[in-house]
Coordinates of C-alpha atoms in Angstrom, one line a residue:
X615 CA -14.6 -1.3 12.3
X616 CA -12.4 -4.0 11.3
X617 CA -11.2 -6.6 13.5
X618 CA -8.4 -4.9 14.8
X619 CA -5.4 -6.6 15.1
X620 CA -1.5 -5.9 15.0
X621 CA 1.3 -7.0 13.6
X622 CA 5.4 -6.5 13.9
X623 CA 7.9 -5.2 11.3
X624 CA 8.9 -7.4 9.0
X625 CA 12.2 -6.7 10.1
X626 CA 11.6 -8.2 13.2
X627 CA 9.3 -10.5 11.8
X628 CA 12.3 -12.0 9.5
X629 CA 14.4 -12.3 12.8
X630 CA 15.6 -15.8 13.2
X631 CA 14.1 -17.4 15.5
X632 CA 16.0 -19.7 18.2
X633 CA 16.1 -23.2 17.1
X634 CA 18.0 -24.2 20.5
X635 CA 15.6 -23.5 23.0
X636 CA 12.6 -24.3 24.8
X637 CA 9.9 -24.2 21.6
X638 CA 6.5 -24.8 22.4
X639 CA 3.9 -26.6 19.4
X640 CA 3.5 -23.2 17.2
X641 CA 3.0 -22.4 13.8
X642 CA 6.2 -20.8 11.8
X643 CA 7.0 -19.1 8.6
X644 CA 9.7 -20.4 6.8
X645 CA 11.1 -18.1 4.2
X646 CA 12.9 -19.6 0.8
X647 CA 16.1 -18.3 -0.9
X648 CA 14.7 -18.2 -4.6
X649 CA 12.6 -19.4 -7.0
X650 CA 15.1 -20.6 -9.4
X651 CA 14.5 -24.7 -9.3
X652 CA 10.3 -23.5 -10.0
X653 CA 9.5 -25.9 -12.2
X654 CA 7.0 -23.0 -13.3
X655 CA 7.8 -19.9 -16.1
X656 CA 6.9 -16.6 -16.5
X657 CA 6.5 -17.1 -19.7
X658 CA 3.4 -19.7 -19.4
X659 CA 1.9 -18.2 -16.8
X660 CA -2.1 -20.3 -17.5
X661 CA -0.2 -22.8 -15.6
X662 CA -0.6 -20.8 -12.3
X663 CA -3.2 -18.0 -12.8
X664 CA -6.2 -18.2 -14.3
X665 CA -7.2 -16.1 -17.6
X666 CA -9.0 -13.9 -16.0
X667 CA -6.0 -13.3 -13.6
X668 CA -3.9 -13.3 -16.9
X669 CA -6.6 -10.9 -19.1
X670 CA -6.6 -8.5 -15.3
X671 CA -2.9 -8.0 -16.2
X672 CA -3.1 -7.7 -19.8
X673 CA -5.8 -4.9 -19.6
X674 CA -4.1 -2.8 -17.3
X675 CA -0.1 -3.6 -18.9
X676 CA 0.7 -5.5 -15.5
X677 CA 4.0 -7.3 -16.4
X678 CA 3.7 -10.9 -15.3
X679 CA 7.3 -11.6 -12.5
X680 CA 9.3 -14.0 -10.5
X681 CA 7.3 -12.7 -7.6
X682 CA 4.5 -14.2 -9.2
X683 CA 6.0 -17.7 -9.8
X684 CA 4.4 -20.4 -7.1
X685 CA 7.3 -21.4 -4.1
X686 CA 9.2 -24.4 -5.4
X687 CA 6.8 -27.5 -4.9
X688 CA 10.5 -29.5 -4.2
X689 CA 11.5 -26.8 -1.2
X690 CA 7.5 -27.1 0.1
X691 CA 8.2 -31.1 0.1
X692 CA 11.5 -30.8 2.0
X693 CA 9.6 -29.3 4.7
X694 CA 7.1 -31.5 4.8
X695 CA 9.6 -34.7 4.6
X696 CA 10.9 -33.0 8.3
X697 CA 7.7 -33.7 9.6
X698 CA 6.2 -30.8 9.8
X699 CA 2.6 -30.0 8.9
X700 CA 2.8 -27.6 5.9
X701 CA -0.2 -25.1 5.9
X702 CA -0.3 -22.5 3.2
X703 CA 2.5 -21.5 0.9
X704 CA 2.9 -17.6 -0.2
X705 CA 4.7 -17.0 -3.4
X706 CA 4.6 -13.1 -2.8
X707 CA 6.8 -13.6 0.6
X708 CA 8.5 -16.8 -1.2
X709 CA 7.8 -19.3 1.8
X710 CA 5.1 -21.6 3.6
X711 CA 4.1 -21.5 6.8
X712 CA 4.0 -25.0 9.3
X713 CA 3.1 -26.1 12.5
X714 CA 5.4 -28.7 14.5
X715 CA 5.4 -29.7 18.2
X716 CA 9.2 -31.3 17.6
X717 CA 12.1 -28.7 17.9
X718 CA 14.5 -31.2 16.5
X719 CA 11.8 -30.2 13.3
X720 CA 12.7 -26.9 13.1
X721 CA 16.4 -27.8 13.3
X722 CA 16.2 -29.8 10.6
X723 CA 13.7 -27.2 8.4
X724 CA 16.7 -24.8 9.8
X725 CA 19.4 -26.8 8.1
X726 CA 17.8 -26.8 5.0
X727 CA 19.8 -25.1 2.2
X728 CA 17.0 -23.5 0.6
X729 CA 15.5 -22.0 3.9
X730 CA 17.1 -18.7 4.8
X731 CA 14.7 -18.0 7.6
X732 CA 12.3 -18.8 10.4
X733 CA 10.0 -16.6 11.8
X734 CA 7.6 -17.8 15.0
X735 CA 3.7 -16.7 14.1
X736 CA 2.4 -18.3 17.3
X737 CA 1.6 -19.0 21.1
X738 CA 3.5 -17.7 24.6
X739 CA 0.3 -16.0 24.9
X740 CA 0.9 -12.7 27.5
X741 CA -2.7 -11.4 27.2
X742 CA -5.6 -11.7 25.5
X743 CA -7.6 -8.7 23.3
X744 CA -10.6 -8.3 25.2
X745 CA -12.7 -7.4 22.1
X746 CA -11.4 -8.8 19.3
X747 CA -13.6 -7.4 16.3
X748 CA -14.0 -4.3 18.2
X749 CA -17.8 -3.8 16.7
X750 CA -20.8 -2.1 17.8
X751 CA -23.8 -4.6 17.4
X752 CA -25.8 -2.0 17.6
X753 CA -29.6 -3.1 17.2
X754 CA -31.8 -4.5 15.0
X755 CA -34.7 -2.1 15.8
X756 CA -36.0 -1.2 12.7
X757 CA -37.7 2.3 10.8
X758 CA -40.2 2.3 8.0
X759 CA -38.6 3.0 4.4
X760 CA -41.1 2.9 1.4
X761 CA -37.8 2.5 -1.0
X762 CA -36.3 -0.6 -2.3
X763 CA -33.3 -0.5 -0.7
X764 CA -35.0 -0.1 3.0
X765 CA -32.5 -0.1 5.5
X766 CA -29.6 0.2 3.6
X767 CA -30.6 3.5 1.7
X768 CA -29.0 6.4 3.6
X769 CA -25.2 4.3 3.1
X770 CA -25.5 4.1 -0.2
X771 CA -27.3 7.4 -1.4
X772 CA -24.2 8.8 0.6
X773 CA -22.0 7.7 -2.4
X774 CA -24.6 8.5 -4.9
X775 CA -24.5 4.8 -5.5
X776 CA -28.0 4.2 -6.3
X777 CA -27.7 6.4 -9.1
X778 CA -25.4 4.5 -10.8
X779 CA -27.4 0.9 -10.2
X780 CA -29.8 3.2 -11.7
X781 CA -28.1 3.6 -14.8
X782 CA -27.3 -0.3 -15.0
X783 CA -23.9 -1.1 -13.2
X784 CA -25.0 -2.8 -9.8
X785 CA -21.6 -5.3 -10.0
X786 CA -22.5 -8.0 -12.4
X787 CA -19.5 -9.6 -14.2
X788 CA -17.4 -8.4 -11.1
X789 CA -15.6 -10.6 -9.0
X790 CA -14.9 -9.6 -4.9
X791 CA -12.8 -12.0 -2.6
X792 CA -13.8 -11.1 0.8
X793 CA -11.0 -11.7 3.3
X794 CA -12.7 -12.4 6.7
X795 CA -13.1 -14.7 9.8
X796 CA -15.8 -16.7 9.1
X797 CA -19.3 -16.3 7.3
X798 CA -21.9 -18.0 9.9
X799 CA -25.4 -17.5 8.4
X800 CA -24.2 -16.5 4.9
X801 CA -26.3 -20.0 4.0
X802 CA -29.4 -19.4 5.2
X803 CA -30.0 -15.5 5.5
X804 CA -32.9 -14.3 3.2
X805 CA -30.8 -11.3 1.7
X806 CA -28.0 -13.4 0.2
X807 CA -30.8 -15.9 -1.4
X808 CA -30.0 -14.2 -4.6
X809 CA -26.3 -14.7 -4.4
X810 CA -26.6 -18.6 -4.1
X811 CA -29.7 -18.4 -6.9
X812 CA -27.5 -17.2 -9.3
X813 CA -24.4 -19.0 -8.7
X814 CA -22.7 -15.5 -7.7
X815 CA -21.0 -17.6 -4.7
X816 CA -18.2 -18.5 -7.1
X817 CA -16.3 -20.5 -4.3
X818 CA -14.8 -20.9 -0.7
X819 CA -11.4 -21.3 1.2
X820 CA -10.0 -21.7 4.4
X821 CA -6.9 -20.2 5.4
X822 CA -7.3 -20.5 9.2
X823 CA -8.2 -24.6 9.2
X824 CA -6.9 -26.9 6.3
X825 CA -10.1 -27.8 4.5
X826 CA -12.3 -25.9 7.2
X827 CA -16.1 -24.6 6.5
X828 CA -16.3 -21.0 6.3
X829 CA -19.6 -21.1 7.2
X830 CA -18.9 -21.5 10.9
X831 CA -17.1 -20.2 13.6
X832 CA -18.0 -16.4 13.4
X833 CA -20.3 -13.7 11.7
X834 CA -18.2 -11.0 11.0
X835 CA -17.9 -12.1 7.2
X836 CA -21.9 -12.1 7.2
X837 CA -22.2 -8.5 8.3
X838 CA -19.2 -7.8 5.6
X839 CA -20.7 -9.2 3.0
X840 CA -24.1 -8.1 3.2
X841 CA -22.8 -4.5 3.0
X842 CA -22.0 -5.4 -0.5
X843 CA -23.7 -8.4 -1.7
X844 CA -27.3 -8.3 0.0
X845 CA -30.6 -8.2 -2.5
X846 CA -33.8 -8.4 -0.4
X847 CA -35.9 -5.5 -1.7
X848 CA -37.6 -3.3 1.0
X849 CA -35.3 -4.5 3.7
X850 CA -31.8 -4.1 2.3
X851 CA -30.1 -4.2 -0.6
X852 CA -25.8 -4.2 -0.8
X853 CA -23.7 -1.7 -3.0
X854 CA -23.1 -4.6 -5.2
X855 CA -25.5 -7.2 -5.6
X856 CA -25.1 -8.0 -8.9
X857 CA -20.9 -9.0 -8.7
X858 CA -19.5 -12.3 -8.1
X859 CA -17.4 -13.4 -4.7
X860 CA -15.1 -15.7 -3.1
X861 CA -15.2 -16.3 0.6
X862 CA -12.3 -16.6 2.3
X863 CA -11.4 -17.0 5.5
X864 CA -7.8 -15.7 7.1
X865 CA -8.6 -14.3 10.1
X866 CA -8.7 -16.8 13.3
X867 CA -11.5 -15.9 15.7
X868 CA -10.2 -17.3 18.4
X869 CA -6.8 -15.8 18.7
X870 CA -4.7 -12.8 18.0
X871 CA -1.3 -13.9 16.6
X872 CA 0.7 -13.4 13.5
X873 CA 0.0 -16.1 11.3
X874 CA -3.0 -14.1 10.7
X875 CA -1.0 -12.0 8.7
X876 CA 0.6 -14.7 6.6
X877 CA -3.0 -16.0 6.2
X878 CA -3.9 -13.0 4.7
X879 CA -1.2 -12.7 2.0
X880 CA -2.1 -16.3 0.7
X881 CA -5.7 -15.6 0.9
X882 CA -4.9 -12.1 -1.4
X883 CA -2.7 -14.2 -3.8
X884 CA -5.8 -17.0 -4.5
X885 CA -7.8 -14.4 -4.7
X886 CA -5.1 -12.9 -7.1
X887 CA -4.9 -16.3 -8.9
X888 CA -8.4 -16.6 -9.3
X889 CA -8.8 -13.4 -10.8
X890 CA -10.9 -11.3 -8.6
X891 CA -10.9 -7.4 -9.7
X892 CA -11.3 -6.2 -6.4
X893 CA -10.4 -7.6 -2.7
X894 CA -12.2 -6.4 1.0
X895 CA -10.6 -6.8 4.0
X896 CA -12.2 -5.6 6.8
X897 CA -9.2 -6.2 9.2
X898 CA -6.5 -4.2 11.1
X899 CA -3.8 -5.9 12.8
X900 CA -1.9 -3.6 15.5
X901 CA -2.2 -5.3 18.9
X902 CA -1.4 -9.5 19.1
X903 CA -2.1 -11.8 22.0
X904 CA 2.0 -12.0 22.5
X905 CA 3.0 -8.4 22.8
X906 CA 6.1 -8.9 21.3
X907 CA 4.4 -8.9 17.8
X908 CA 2.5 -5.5 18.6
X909 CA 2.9 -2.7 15.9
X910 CA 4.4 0.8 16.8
X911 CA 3.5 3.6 14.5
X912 CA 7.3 3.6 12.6
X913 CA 6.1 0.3 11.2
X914 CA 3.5 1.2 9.8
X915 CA 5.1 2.3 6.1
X916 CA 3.9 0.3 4.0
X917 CA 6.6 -2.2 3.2
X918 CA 6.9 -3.8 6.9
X919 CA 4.4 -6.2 8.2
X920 CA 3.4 -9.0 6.1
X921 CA 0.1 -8.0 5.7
X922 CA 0.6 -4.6 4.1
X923 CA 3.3 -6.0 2.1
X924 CA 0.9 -8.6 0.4
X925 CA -2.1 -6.0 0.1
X926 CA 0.7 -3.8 -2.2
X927 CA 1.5 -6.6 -4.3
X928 CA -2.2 -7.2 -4.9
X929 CA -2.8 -3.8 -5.9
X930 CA 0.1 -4.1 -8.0
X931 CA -1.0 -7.3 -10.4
X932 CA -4.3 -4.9 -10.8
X933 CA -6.6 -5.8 -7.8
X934 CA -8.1 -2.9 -6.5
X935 CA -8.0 -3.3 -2.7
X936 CA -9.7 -1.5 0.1
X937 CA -9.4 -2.3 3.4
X938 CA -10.6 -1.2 6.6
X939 CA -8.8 2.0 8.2
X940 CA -9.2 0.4 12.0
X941 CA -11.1 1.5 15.2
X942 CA -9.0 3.4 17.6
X943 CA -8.5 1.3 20.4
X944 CA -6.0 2.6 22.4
X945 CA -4.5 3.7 19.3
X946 CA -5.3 5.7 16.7
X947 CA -3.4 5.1 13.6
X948 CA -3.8 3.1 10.7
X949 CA -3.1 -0.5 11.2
X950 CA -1.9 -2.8 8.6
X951 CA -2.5 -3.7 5.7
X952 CA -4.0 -0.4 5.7
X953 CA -0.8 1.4 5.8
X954 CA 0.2 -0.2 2.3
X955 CA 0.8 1.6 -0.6
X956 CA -1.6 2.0 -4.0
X957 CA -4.7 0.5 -1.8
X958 CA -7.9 2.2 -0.8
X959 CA -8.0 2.8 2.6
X960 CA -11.4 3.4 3.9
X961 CA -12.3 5.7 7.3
X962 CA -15.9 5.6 8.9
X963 CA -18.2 8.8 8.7
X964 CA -21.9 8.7 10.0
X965 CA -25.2 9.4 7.7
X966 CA -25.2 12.6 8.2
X967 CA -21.3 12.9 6.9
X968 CA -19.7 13.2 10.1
X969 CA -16.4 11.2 10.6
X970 CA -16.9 8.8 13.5
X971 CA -14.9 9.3 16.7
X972 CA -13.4 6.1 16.4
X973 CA -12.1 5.8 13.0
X974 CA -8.5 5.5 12.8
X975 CA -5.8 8.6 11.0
X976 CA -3.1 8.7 9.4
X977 CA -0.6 9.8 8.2
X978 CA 1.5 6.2 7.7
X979 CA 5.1 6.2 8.7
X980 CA 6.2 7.6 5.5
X981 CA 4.0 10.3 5.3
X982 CA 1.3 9.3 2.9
X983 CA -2.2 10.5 3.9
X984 CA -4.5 7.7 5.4
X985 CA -7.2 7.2 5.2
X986 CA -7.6 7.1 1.6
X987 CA -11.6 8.0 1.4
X988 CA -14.6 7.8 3.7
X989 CA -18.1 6.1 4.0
X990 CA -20.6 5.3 6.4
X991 CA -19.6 3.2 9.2
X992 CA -21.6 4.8 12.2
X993 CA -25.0 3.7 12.1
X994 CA -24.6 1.3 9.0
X995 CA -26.9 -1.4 8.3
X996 CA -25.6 -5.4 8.1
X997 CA -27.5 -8.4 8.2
X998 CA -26.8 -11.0 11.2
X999 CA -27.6 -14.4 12.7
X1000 CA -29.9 -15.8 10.0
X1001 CA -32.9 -13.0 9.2
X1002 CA -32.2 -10.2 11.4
X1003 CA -31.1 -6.4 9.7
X1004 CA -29.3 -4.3 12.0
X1005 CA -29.4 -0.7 11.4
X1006 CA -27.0 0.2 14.1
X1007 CA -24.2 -1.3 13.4
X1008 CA -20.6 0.7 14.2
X1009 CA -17.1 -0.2 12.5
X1010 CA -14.8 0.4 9.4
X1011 CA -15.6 -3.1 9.5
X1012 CA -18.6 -1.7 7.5
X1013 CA -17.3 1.4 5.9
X1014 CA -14.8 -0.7 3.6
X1015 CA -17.2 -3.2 2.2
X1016 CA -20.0 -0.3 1.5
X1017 CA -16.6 1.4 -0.6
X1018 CA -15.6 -2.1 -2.0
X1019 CA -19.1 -2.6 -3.7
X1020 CA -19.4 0.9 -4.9
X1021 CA -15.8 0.7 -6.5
X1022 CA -17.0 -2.6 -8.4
X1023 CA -20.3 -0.4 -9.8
X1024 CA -17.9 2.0 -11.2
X1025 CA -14.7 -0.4 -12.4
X1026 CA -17.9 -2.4 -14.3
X1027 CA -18.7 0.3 -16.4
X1028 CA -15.3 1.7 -17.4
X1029 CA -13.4 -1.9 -17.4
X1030 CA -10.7 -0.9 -19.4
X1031 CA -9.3 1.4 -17.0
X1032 CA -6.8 0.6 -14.4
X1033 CA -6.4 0.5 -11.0
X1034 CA -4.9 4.2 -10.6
X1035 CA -7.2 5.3 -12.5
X1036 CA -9.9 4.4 -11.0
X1037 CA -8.6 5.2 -7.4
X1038 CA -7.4 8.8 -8.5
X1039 CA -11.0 9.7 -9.9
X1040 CA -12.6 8.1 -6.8
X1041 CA -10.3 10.8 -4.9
X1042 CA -11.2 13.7 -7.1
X1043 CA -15.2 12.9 -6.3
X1044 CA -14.4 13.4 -2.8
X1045 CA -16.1 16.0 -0.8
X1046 CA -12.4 16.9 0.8
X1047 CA -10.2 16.7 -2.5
X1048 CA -9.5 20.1 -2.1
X1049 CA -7.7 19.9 0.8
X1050 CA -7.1 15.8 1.8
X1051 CA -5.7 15.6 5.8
X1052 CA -4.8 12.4 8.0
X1053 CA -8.6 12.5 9.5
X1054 CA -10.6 12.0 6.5
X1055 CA -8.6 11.8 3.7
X1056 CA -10.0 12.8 0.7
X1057 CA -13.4 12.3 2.1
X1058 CA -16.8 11.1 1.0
X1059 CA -16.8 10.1 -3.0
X1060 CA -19.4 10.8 -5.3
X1061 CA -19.6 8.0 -7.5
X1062 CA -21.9 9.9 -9.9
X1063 CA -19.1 12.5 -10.4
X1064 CA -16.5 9.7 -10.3
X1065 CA -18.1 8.5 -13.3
X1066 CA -18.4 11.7 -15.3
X1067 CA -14.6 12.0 -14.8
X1068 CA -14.3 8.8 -16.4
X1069 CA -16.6 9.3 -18.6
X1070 CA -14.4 11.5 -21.5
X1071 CA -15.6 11.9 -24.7
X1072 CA -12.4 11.6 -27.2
X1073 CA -12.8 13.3 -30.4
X1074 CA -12.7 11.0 -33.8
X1075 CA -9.1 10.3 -34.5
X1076 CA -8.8 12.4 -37.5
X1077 CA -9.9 15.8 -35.2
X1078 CA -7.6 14.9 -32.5
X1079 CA -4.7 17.5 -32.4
X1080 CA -2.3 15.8 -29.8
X1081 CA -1.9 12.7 -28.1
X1082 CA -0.5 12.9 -24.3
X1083 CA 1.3 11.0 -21.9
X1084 CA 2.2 8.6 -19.9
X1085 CA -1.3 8.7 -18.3
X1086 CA -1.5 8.1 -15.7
X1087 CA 1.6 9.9 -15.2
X1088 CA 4.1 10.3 -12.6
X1089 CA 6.7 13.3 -13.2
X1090 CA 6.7 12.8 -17.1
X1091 CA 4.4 14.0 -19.6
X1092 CA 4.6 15.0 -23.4
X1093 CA 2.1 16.0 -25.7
X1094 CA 3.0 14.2 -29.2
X1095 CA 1.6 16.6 -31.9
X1096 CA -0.1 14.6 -34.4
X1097 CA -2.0 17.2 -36.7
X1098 CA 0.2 17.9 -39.2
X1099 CA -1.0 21.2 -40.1
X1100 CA -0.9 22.7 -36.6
X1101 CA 2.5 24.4 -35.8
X1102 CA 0.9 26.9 -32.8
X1103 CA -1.2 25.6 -30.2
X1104 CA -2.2 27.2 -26.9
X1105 CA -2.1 24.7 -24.0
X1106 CA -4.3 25.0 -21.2
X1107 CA -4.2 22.8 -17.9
X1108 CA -7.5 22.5 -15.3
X1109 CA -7.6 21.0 -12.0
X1110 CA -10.8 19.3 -12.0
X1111 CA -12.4 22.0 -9.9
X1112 CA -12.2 24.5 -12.8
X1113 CA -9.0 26.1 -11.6
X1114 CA -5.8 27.3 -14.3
X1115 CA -2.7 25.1 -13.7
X1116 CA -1.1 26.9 -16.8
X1117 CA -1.9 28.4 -20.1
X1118 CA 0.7 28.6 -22.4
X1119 CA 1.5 29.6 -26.6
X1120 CA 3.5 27.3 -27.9
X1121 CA 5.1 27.0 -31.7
X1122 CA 5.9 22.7 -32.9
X1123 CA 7.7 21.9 -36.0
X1124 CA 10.0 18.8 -36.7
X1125 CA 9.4 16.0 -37.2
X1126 CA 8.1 14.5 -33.8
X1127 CA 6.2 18.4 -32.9
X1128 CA 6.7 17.1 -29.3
X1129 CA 5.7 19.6 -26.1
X1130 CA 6.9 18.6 -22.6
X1131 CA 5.2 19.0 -19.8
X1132 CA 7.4 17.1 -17.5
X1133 CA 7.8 20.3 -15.2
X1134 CA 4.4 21.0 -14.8
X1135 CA 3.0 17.8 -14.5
X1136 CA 6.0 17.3 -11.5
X1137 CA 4.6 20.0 -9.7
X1138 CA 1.2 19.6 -9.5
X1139 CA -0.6 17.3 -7.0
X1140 CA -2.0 13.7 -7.4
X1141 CA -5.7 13.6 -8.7
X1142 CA -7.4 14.4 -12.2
X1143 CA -6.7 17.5 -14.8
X1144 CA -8.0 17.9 -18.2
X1145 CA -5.5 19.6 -20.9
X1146 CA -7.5 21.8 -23.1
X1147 CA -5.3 22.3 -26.6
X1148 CA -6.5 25.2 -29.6
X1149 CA -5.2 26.3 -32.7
X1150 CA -6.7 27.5 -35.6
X1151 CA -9.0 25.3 -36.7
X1152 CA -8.8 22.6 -34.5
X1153 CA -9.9 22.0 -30.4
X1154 CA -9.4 19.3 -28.0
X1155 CA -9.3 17.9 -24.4
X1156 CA -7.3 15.4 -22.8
X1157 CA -8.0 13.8 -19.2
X1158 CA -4.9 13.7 -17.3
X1159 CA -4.6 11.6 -14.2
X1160 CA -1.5 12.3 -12.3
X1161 CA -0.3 10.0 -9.9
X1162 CA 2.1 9.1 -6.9

């Protein structure tokens, strides 16, 4: 699965805590006012994001905001100047989070005019989760496969994956930041040889311990990673072995508390700055070590805990973000981040299709359906310590990062598109779109048929009749009639199954010859629908994607 963790409404989250009192040595969040002494602009944004974070935006019309500002270095530096040890900012949540022994510390950060609150993240431990990453380690027992991709075949044939390496798109020029605990034997397993080869380790960071190695301290990020980026032919070979990652670790092995959630959003926004295209996180926070922080099922909405709040603005500068739906452990929703909107949510299924008993439904809080899409996660095959393949292996822990690599195949070739798009055709190709429910979502995807969606052939400008949108759209949609000789035009609409939405005559003249659509399009269901216009002369086809 994921690890499976927990987290508290940001509600109660944001709750001041009690500067007065008996405070153990803990770490804190301490939220900021504003932005407005930044001594950064929106307006020169290369001083804070990389071009490729910049170009990310630009290709998919992302506006660059305040949100996206760094905290003010001066309010960061008042912090410190209390004495406190200042341990990673987050511009996305506008504050830093500390650890201090000293209450008269927190007083002081307290009295701070810039500082409107201070949230506790740490310690008064009440119990301890007795299986923290709540995985199967199945066993390393191994069958006999002729094919390249040994092991690993039956996971990615499920997707139709292989068929699009096949065709040329296994990753390359694709960056992934994997959000994990730690990545113990990432160095020195055989099957990531080619990564370190060919420089496609792009970099690391610790979130957990300032300066920290991520190559100790747990394995979990191994097995992730090797469900995408593992090349070792006739053993086992990752959905995406050609793309480009950063390893980062925010998740602390060792505990179960809510900084891990803070950790998280400033591990997404590097990973934002950076520019990665697409971000794993094979985590699920619901139960902490202080039961005070634990998640009920109203929180889970989205917009609440910290965690699901960063993973939505990382889907919203253009990262597409899929994250593990959870294991039910004594619960069986959605955790967070997976409960955030616009990301890809990803349940557990076995080989043979069925969905694993353990992977966590939805809906979320707000009623959107989760889990988003499915893959295998029963029965997957990981690479651990530093040369063994396990074929056994149980967990959305595994089901995301199979979906993460497979998403980067497809984002590779049509790398103009956004991130809606991508996600609504992913949706279509599933085996449930028909009919998506809170236990499997829209089920397995075809990544061969997510790709002929894509793939649209556009007429030459001079024998197109119409242009359409917004598109994606939302509950507003014109056709723009650009053919000047056309003034009556039959407008069909097809779900991508084949079935009639509408088919209506229609007579244009004016000046802007412009049809709406707006009541259609606002009736019909998120997913993919192509728009089939004929006059006289003239025929076309437009892919409409219709979004949330």
């Amino acid at each position: 699965m994921s690890i499976n963790k927990n987290i508290l409404t940001l509600a109660l989250m944001l709750a001041v805590v009690s500067i007065y009192g008996q405070i153990s040595p803990d770490k804190y969040f301490i939220q900021f006012t504003d932005k407005s002494d930044s001594k950064y602009s929106i307006d020169h944004p290369e001083e804070f994001l990389t071009q490729r974070s910049i170009n990310r935006r630009i290709k998919q019309n992302i506006a660059i905001t305040e949100t996206d500002l760094p905290v003010v270095a001066i309010y960061v530096e008042g912090v410190r100047n209390t004495g406190a040890q200042i341990l990673n900012p987050t511009k996305w949540l506008n504050g830093v989070t500390i650890y201090t022994a000293d209450t008269n510390i927190l007083q002081d950060i307290n009295a701070l005019p810039y500082v409107s609150k201070t949230v506790k993240l740490s310690g008064d431990i009440q119990s301890v989760t007795p299986d923290k990453f709540n995985i199967d380690p199945g066993t390393t027992t191994k069958s006999v496969s002729s094919n390249d991709y040994g092991y690993s075949y039956g996971q990615i044939n499920q997707l139709s994956g292989i068929l699009l390496h096949d065709s040329g798109y296994s990753g390359e020029d694709m960056v992934i930041a994997v959000l994990d605990a730690g990545f113990t034997g990432v160095q020195e397993h055989p099957v990531f040889d080619h990564l370190w080869d060919n420089n496609r380790i792009l970099g690391t960071k610790d979130f957990v311990y300032q300066g920290g190695d991520v190559f100790t301290g747990h394995s979990h990020g191994e097995m992730v990673l090797s469900c995408m980026g593992a090349y070792l032919p006739g053993e086992m070979i990752g959905t995406a072995p050609e793309a480009s990652y950063w390893l980062l670790r925010s998740e602390d092995a060792s505990s179960e508390t809510l900084i891990e959630e803070y950790n998280w959003v400033s591990a997404a926004e590097f990973a934002d700055s950076v520019g990665a295209d697409v971000i794993n996180s094979s985590l699920s926070y619901v139960w902490f070590d202080n039961s005070v922080w634990n998640h009920t099922h109203d929180q889970m909405n989205g917009h609440t805990a910290p965690a699901s709040i960063g993973a939505s603005y990382a889907a919203h500068t253009g990262i597409f973000v899929c994250n593990s739906a959870g294991n039910s452990v004594g619960v069986t929703w959605v955790g967070s981040p997976g409960d955030a909107d616009s990301i890809c949510t990803v349940g557990a299924v076995m080989l043979n299709g069925e969905r694993a008993s353990f992977s966590s439904v939805g809906p979320t809080a707000d009623g959107r359906t989760v889990p988003v899409v499915m893959a295998c996660g029963q029965g997957a095959t990981v690479a651990t310590g530093t040369s063994d393949i396990n074929i056994n292996a149980n967990g959305t822990s595994f089901s995301s990062p199979i979906m993460a690599g497979m998403v980067a195949c497809l984002w590779q070739k049509h790398y103009n598109l956004s991130v809606p798009t991508i996600m609504e055709a992913i949706k279509s190709s599933g085996n449930n779109a028909d009919n998506p429910n809170d236990l499997i979502g829209w089920g397995i995807p075809d990544f061969v048929v997510a790709d002929s969606i894509l793939t649209t052939i556009h007429p030459p400008v001079n024998n197109q009749i119409a242009v359409g949108g917004p598109n994606p759209a939302t509950n507003i949609y014109n056709l723009n009639i650009i053919k000047e000789s056309v003034t009556d035009i039959r407008v069909k609409m097809y779900s991508y199954n084949g079935q009639i939405i509408m088919d209506n005559n229609y007579e244009v003249s004016g000046i802007s010859k412009i049809i709406s659509l707006n009541n259609e399009v606002s009736q019909i269901n998120p997913g993919y629908y192509f728009i089939e216009l004929s006059s006289e002369n003239y025929e076309q086809t437009i892919q409409l994607i219709k979004i949330q």
